[in-house]
Tab-separated table of C-alpha atoms in Angstrom:
chain	number	residue	atom	x	y	z
Z	1	MET	CA	-27.530	2.814	2.141
Z	2	LEU	CA	-24.831	4.728	0.249
Z	3	LYS	CA	-22.639	4.657	3.349
Z	4	LYS	CA	-22.657	0.844	3.329
Z	5	TYR	CA	-21.442	0.752	-0.259
Z	6	LEU	CA	-18.794	3.363	0.447
Z	7	PHE	CA	-17.375	1.418	3.388
Z	8	LEU	CA	-17.400	-1.756	1.312
Z	9	THR	CA	-14.599	-0.147	-0.728
Z	10	LYS	CA	-12.467	0.416	2.420
Z	11	PRO	CA	-11.967	4.233	2.340
Z	12	GLY	CA	-8.784	4.050	4.407
Z	13	ILE	CA	-7.118	1.833	1.832
Z	14	LEU	CA	-8.464	4.031	-0.975
Z	15	PHE	CA	-6.915	7.114	0.621
Z	16	GLY	CA	-3.563	5.398	1.098
Z	17	ASN	CA	-3.430	4.252	-2.504
Z	18	PHE	CA	-4.620	7.668	-3.700
Z	19	VAL	CA	-1.655	9.284	-1.928
Z	20	THR	CA	0.926	6.814	-3.250
Z	21	THR	CA	-0.435	7.095	-6.801
Z	22	LEU	CA	-0.100	10.861	-6.470
Z	23	GLY	CA	3.472	10.408	-5.248
Z	24	GLY	CA	4.505	8.350	-8.245
Z	25	PHE	CA	2.854	10.837	-10.589
Z	26	LEU	CA	4.574	13.842	-8.983
Z	27	LEU	CA	7.985	12.173	-9.134
Z	28	ALA	CA	7.677	11.491	-12.856
Z	29	ALA	CA	6.063	14.872	-13.632
Z	30	GLN	CA	9.178	16.795	-12.478
Z	31	GLY	CA	7.150	19.860	-11.625
Z	32	SER	CA	5.219	19.926	-14.904
Z	33	VAL	CA	1.878	18.503	-13.796
Z	34	ASP	CA	-0.806	17.701	-16.353
Z	35	PHE	CA	-3.767	18.092	-13.997
Z	36	LEU	CA	-6.259	16.434	-16.333
Z	37	LEU	CA	-4.028	13.364	-16.669
Z	38	LEU	CA	-3.485	13.403	-12.901
Z	39	LEU	CA	-7.231	13.469	-12.250
Z	40	ILE	CA	-7.900	10.664	-14.731
Z	41	THR	CA	-5.070	8.524	-13.334
Z	42	LEU	CA	-6.208	9.000	-9.739
Z	43	LEU	CA	-9.814	8.238	-10.643
Z	44	GLY	CA	-8.991	5.101	-12.625
Z	45	THR	CA	-6.620	3.767	-9.988
Z	46	THR	CA	-9.012	4.494	-7.122
Z	47	LEU	CA	-11.858	2.663	-8.857
Z	48	VAL	CA	-9.680	-0.390	-9.519
Z	49	VAL	CA	-8.506	-0.453	-5.895
Z	50	ALA	CA	-12.111	-0.040	-4.734
Z	51	SER	CA	-13.155	-3.002	-6.862
Z	52	GLY	CA	-10.430	-5.162	-5.341
Z	53	CYS	CA	-11.471	-4.141	-1.829
Z	54	VAL	CA	-15.095	-5.089	-2.484
Z	55	VAL	CA	-14.012	-8.522	-3.733
Z	56	ASN	CA	-11.770	-8.865	-0.677
Z	57	ASN	CA	-14.782	-8.165	1.558
Z	58	ILE	CA	-16.685	-10.953	-0.184
Z	59	ILE	CA	-13.814	-13.408	0.214
Z	60	ASP	CA	-13.081	-12.507	3.856
Z	61	GLN	CA	-16.609	-12.823	5.269
Z	62	ASP	CA	-15.694	-15.851	7.382
Z	63	ILE	CA	-12.555	-14.177	8.716
Z	64	ASP	CA	-14.163	-10.787	9.310
Z	65	GLN	CA	-16.868	-12.208	11.572
Z	66	LYS	CA	-14.165	-13.430	13.952
Z	67	MET	CA	-12.406	-10.058	14.247
Z	68	GLN	CA	-13.725	-7.289	16.460
Z	69	ARG	CA	-12.739	-4.464	14.112
Z	70	THR	CA	-14.398	-6.084	11.070
Z	71	GLN	CA	-17.398	-7.960	12.476
Z	72	ASN	CA	-19.797	-5.124	11.620
Z	73	ARG	CA	-18.917	-4.982	7.927
Z	74	ALA	CA	-21.833	-5.135	5.497
Z	75	MET	CA	-20.924	-8.558	4.111
Z	76	VAL	CA	-20.740	-10.042	7.607
Z	77	LYS	CA	-24.086	-8.515	8.603
Z	78	LYS	CA	-25.589	-9.671	5.276
Z	79	SER	CA	-26.901	-6.151	4.641
Z	80	ILE	CA	-25.450	-6.421	1.128
Z	81	SER	CA	-25.780	-9.718	-0.731
Z	82	VAL	CA	-22.896	-11.440	-2.481
Z	83	PRO	CA	-24.427	-11.102	-5.995
Z	84	VAL	CA	-25.004	-7.379	-5.494
Z	85	ALA	CA	-21.459	-6.926	-4.145
Z	86	LEU	CA	-20.014	-8.809	-7.123
Z	87	VAL	CA	-21.908	-6.586	-9.580
Z	88	TYR	CA	-20.727	-3.528	-7.644
Z	89	ALA	CA	-17.110	-4.741	-7.823
Z	90	PHE	CA	-17.414	-5.512	-11.536
Z	91	VAL	CA	-18.791	-2.068	-12.363
Z	92	LEU	CA	-16.078	-0.311	-10.341
Z	93	GLY	CA	-13.344	-2.427	-11.902
Z	94	PHE	CA	-14.677	-2.142	-15.449
Z	95	ILE	CA	-14.821	1.644	-15.290
Z	96	GLY	CA	-11.424	1.914	-13.563
Z	97	PHE	CA	-9.583	-0.393	-15.950
Z	98	SER	CA	-11.268	1.261	-18.959
Z	99	ILE	CA	-10.128	4.707	-17.833
Z	100	LEU	CA	-6.527	3.549	-17.466
Z	101	TRP	CA	-6.557	1.693	-20.808
Z	102	PHE	CA	-8.241	4.311	-22.968
Z	103	TRP	CA	-7.153	7.581	-21.336
Z	104	VAL	CA	-3.825	6.874	-19.638
Z	105	ASN	CA	-1.547	4.196	-21.160
Z	106	GLU	CA	-0.802	0.488	-21.310
Z	107	TYR	CA	1.799	0.658	-18.517
Z	108	ALA	CA	-0.690	2.104	-16.040
Z	109	PHE	CA	-3.249	-0.485	-17.132
Z	110	LEU	CA	-0.738	-3.337	-16.794
Z	111	PHE	CA	0.258	-2.440	-13.246
Z	112	ALA	CA	-3.383	-1.991	-12.289
Z	113	VAL	CA	-4.005	-5.534	-13.522
Z	114	ILE	CA	-0.958	-6.835	-11.634
Z	115	GLY	CA	-2.048	-5.119	-8.432
Z	116	PHE	CA	-5.633	-6.368	-8.731
Z	117	VAL	CA	-4.740	-9.978	-9.564
Z	118	VAL	CA	-2.150	-10.206	-6.786
Z	119	TYR	CA	-4.464	-8.650	-4.181
Z	120	VAL	CA	-7.550	-10.679	-5.035
Z	121	GLY	CA	-6.029	-13.935	-6.245
Z	122	PHE	CA	-2.652	-14.493	-4.658
Z	123	TYR	CA	-3.248	-12.578	-1.412
Z	124	SER	CA	-6.960	-12.704	-0.488
Z	125	LEU	CA	-7.780	-16.156	-1.839
Z	126	TRP	CA	-4.549	-17.925	-1.034
Z	127	THR	CA	-1.597	-16.646	1.018
Z	128	LYS	CA	-3.522	-14.611	3.616
Z	129	ARG	CA	-4.908	-17.859	5.002
Z	130	THR	CA	-1.962	-20.182	4.494
Z	131	THR	CA	1.476	-18.626	5.027
Z	132	ILE	CA	3.491	-16.049	6.954
Z	133	HIS	CA	4.718	-14.830	3.562
Z	134	GLN	CA	1.296	-13.324	2.890
Z	135	THR	CA	2.611	-9.838	3.680
Z	136	ILE	CA	5.273	-10.062	0.975
Z	137	VAL	CA	2.631	-11.074	-1.569
Z	138	GLY	CA	0.288	-8.322	-0.437
Z	139	SER	CA	3.063	-5.751	-0.636
Z	140	ILE	CA	3.278	-6.288	-4.405
Z	141	SER	CA	-0.294	-5.118	-4.862
Z	142	GLY	CA	0.299	-2.249	-2.436
Z	143	ALA	CA	3.276	-1.063	-4.475
Z	144	ALA	CA	1.383	-1.034	-7.785
Z	145	PRO	CA	-0.422	2.352	-7.399
Z	146	PRO	CA	2.733	4.533	-7.200
Z	147	VAL	CA	4.011	2.787	-10.325
Z	148	ILE	CA	0.675	3.430	-12.041
Z	149	GLY	CA	1.077	7.110	-11.224
Z	150	TYR	CA	4.699	7.157	-12.348
Z	151	THR	CA	4.202	5.347	-15.640
Z	152	ALA	CA	1.125	7.451	-16.432
Z	153	VAL	CA	3.549	10.349	-16.910
Z	154	ALA	CA	6.774	8.614	-17.943
Z	155	ASN	CA	5.083	6.203	-20.365
Z	156	GLN	CA	7.854	3.719	-19.632
Z	157	PHE	CA	9.077	1.475	-16.823
Z	158	ASP	CA	12.466	2.866	-15.899
Z	159	MET	CA	14.854	2.744	-12.953
Z	160	GLY	CA	12.767	5.309	-11.074
Z	161	ALA	CA	9.646	3.164	-11.421
Z	162	LEU	CA	11.543	0.084	-10.258
Z	163	LEU	CA	12.912	1.862	-7.192
Z	164	ILE	CA	9.534	3.172	-6.044
Z	165	PHE	CA	7.963	-0.227	-6.710
Z	166	ILE	CA	10.498	-2.009	-4.509
Z	167	GLY	CA	10.653	0.807	-1.953
Z	168	TYR	CA	6.913	1.109	-1.444
Z	169	ALA	CA	6.645	-2.698	-1.251
Z	170	LEU	CA	9.253	-2.781	1.508
Z	171	TRP	CA	7.363	-0.077	3.411
Z	172	GLN	CA	4.277	-2.307	3.422
Z	173	MET	CA	5.954	-4.919	5.602
Z	174	PRO	CA	6.475	-3.021	8.901
Z	175	HIS	CA	3.264	-1.084	8.212
Z	176	SER	CA	1.192	-4.277	7.941
Z	177	TRP	CA	2.885	-6.032	10.841
Z	178	ALA	CA	2.202	-3.014	13.060
Z	179	ILE	CA	-1.527	-3.469	12.427
Z	180	ALA	CA	-1.221	-7.165	13.242
Z	181	ILE	CA	0.524	-6.447	16.554
Z	182	TYR	CA	-1.949	-3.704	17.442
Z	183	ARG	CA	-4.870	-6.024	16.620
Z	184	PHE	CA	-3.067	-9.180	17.715
Z	185	ASP	CA	-6.085	-10.870	19.313
Z	186	ASP	CA	-8.219	-10.270	16.211
Z	187	TYR	CA	-5.693	-11.927	13.924
Z	188	LYS	CA	-5.150	-14.789	16.371
Z	189	ASN	CA	-8.896	-15.429	16.728
Z	190	ALA	CA	-9.330	-15.433	12.966
Z	191	GLY	CA	-6.459	-17.907	12.526
Z	192	ILE	CA	-4.531	-15.647	10.156
Z	193	PRO	CA	-0.888	-16.810	10.066
Z	194	ILE	CA	0.650	-13.344	9.876
Z	195	LEU	CA	4.166	-13.076	11.312
Z	196	PRO	CA	3.413	-11.799	14.869
Z	197	VAL	CA	0.800	-14.536	15.347
Z	198	ALA	CA	2.561	-17.371	13.537
Z	199	ARG	CA	5.994	-16.687	15.036
Z	200	SER	CA	6.321	-13.986	17.705
Z	201	ILE	CA	6.029	-10.262	18.277
Z	202	TYR	CA	9.735	-10.110	19.122
Z	203	ARG	CA	10.734	-11.645	15.801
Z	204	THR	CA	8.380	-9.261	14.046
Z	205	LYS	CA	10.097	-6.292	15.687
Z	206	ILE	CA	13.474	-7.548	14.447
Z	207	GLU	CA	12.173	-7.913	10.900
Z	208	CYS	CA	10.603	-4.455	11.072
Z	209	VAL	CA	14.058	-2.993	11.734
Z	210	ILE	CA	15.508	-4.912	8.793
Z	211	TYR	CA	12.784	-3.836	6.386
Z	212	ILE	CA	13.043	-0.185	7.406
Z	213	LEU	CA	16.765	-0.277	6.608
Z	214	LEU	CA	16.045	-1.928	3.248
Z	215	PHE	CA	13.308	0.648	2.564
Z	216	ALA	CA	15.781	3.465	3.224
Z	217	ALA	CA	18.515	1.880	1.107
Z	218	VAL	CA	16.272	1.336	-1.924
Z	219	LEU	CA	14.599	4.745	-1.974
Z	220	ASN	CA	17.914	6.531	-1.451
Z	221	GLY	CA	18.611	5.062	-4.879
Z	222	LEU	CA	16.302	7.742	-6.282
Z	223	TYR	CA	18.957	10.279	-5.304
Z	224	CYS	CA	21.898	8.106	-6.312
Z	225	PHE	CA	20.469	7.538	-9.805
Z	226	GLY	CA	19.593	11.221	-10.247
Z	227	TYR	CA	15.795	11.155	-9.943
Z	228	THR	CA	15.650	13.367	-6.851
Z	229	ASN	CA	17.565	16.318	-5.406
Z	230	VAL	CA	19.348	17.007	-2.119
Z	231	PHE	CA	16.095	18.091	-0.459
Z	232	PHE	CA	14.837	14.545	-0.939
Z	233	LEU	CA	18.013	13.185	0.625
Z	234	ILE	CA	17.470	15.328	3.710
Z	235	THR	CA	13.701	14.996	4.149
Z	236	PHE	CA	13.432	11.308	3.326
Z	237	ASN	CA	16.259	10.250	5.598
Z	238	ALA	CA	14.996	12.434	8.445
Z	239	LEU	CA	11.527	10.899	8.171
Z	240	THR	CA	12.903	7.369	7.948
Z	241	ALA	CA	15.355	7.907	10.806
Z	242	TYR	CA	12.441	8.616	13.140
Z	243	TRP	CA	10.620	5.501	11.926
Z	244	PHE	CA	13.796	3.539	12.625
Z	245	TYR	CA	13.951	5.104	16.102
Z	246	LEU	CA	10.357	4.024	16.781
Z	247	SER	CA	11.214	0.478	15.709
Z	248	ILE	CA	14.157	0.365	18.132
Z	249	ILE	CA	12.239	1.636	21.164
Z	250	GLY	CA	9.656	-1.041	20.403
Z	251	PHE	CA	11.992	-3.600	21.991
Z	252	LYS	CA	11.563	-1.862	25.346
Z	253	ALA	CA	7.854	-1.152	24.993
Z	254	GLU	CA	5.824	-2.003	28.084
Z	255	ASN	CA	2.649	-2.285	26.014
Z	256	ASP	CA	3.155	-3.769	22.545
Z	257	GLN	CA	-0.302	-2.720	21.339
Z	258	LEU	CA	0.177	0.946	22.225
Z	259	TRP	CA	3.634	0.948	20.664
Z	260	ALA	CA	2.349	-0.764	17.509
Z	261	LYS	CA	-0.437	1.792	17.139
Z	262	ARG	CA	2.077	4.646	17.300
Z	263	PHE	CA	4.436	2.811	14.936
Z	264	PHE	CA	1.587	2.183	12.484
Z	265	LEU	CA	0.275	5.746	12.536
Z	266	TYR	CA	3.752	7.128	11.878
Z	267	SER	CA	4.191	4.776	8.928
Z	268	VAL	CA	1.084	6.370	7.380
Z	269	ILE	CA	2.418	9.874	8.052
Z	270	LEU	CA	5.788	8.943	6.575
Z	271	ILE	CA	4.466	7.519	3.305
Z	272	THR	CA	2.082	10.464	2.921
Z	273	LEU	CA	4.803	13.078	3.454
Z	274	LEU	CA	7.202	11.130	1.238
Z	275	SER	CA	4.673	10.973	-1.587
Z	276	LEU	CA	3.810	14.664	-1.318
Z	277	SER	CA	7.495	15.618	-1.120
Z	278	PHE	CA	7.986	14.491	-4.709
Z	279	SER	CA	6.280	17.753	-5.701
Z	280	PHE	CA	9.527	19.577	-4.858
Z	281	THR	CA	12.254	16.949	-4.378
Z	282	TYR	CA	12.363	15.756	-7.993
Z	283	GLN	CA	15.424	16.238	-10.180
Z	284	SER	CA	14.858	17.771	-13.610
Z	285	PRO	CA	15.664	16.576	-16.149
Z	286	ALA	CA	15.411	13.043	-14.765
Z	287	PRO	CA	17.820	10.467	-16.201
Z	288	ASN	CA	16.548	8.362	-19.063
Z	289	LEU	CA	17.132	4.860	-17.717
Z	290	PRO	CA	14.342	2.757	-19.270
Z	291	LEU	CA	14.087	-0.913	-18.325
Z	292	PHE	CA	11.137	-1.708	-20.607
């Protein structure tokens, strides 16, 4: 029974957002980590993300039953009722938002609200079913956790927060499209107008290259503006160069699904290593460049 409720929160997504929240926190902490604040921030953010994932499961029941990888989810099998799932989501969200409001700060709370509203309202309820631009909308919610982590420490939205917000959002694009190519038939059967299905896999590969270059350009700004040191410059660009290489060889791939799986898995490795690298690639003292 507990396993059903755990999987309703999408553990894979929880882990990914846990890592990116940690990354934002480590960047802002500049080596001086308040472990209690870190624990509270991670807990609050994880609960909010979990709440959003439960609501997404409720909304996507009709889509999930048409996709092989999701057709055994609890909401599809009716092993958890909608009212129970809604109460579960409310409790998770209430506790998560309360933690961020009372024990972190208003910036962390604000970006948690932005991420939740965009994911549930603008992405799950609207754009996922209607437009190829769904991935751009979804990337906004995906980029909220690192900013929550960053602002939890910095207590301001500065240039560093803006760069990781844009950078992590840009990363979401090739990452999400890789899943859609790998699970192409699922997305096609469900009628989801994501780029590979609505346009073509070839066009998606071209846009992946473009977004990787934009991702690299934006996050190199962390070094240019003095938030990170030369170790960041070396490690980040080495990691991204390999991702770029994988995107290029995709044009000659004999099996798009196998290539997309490799491309997707590396994107997860990259964002994880990038986030963890902020524990030693920060620049101290960081520049004081507040935006608001």
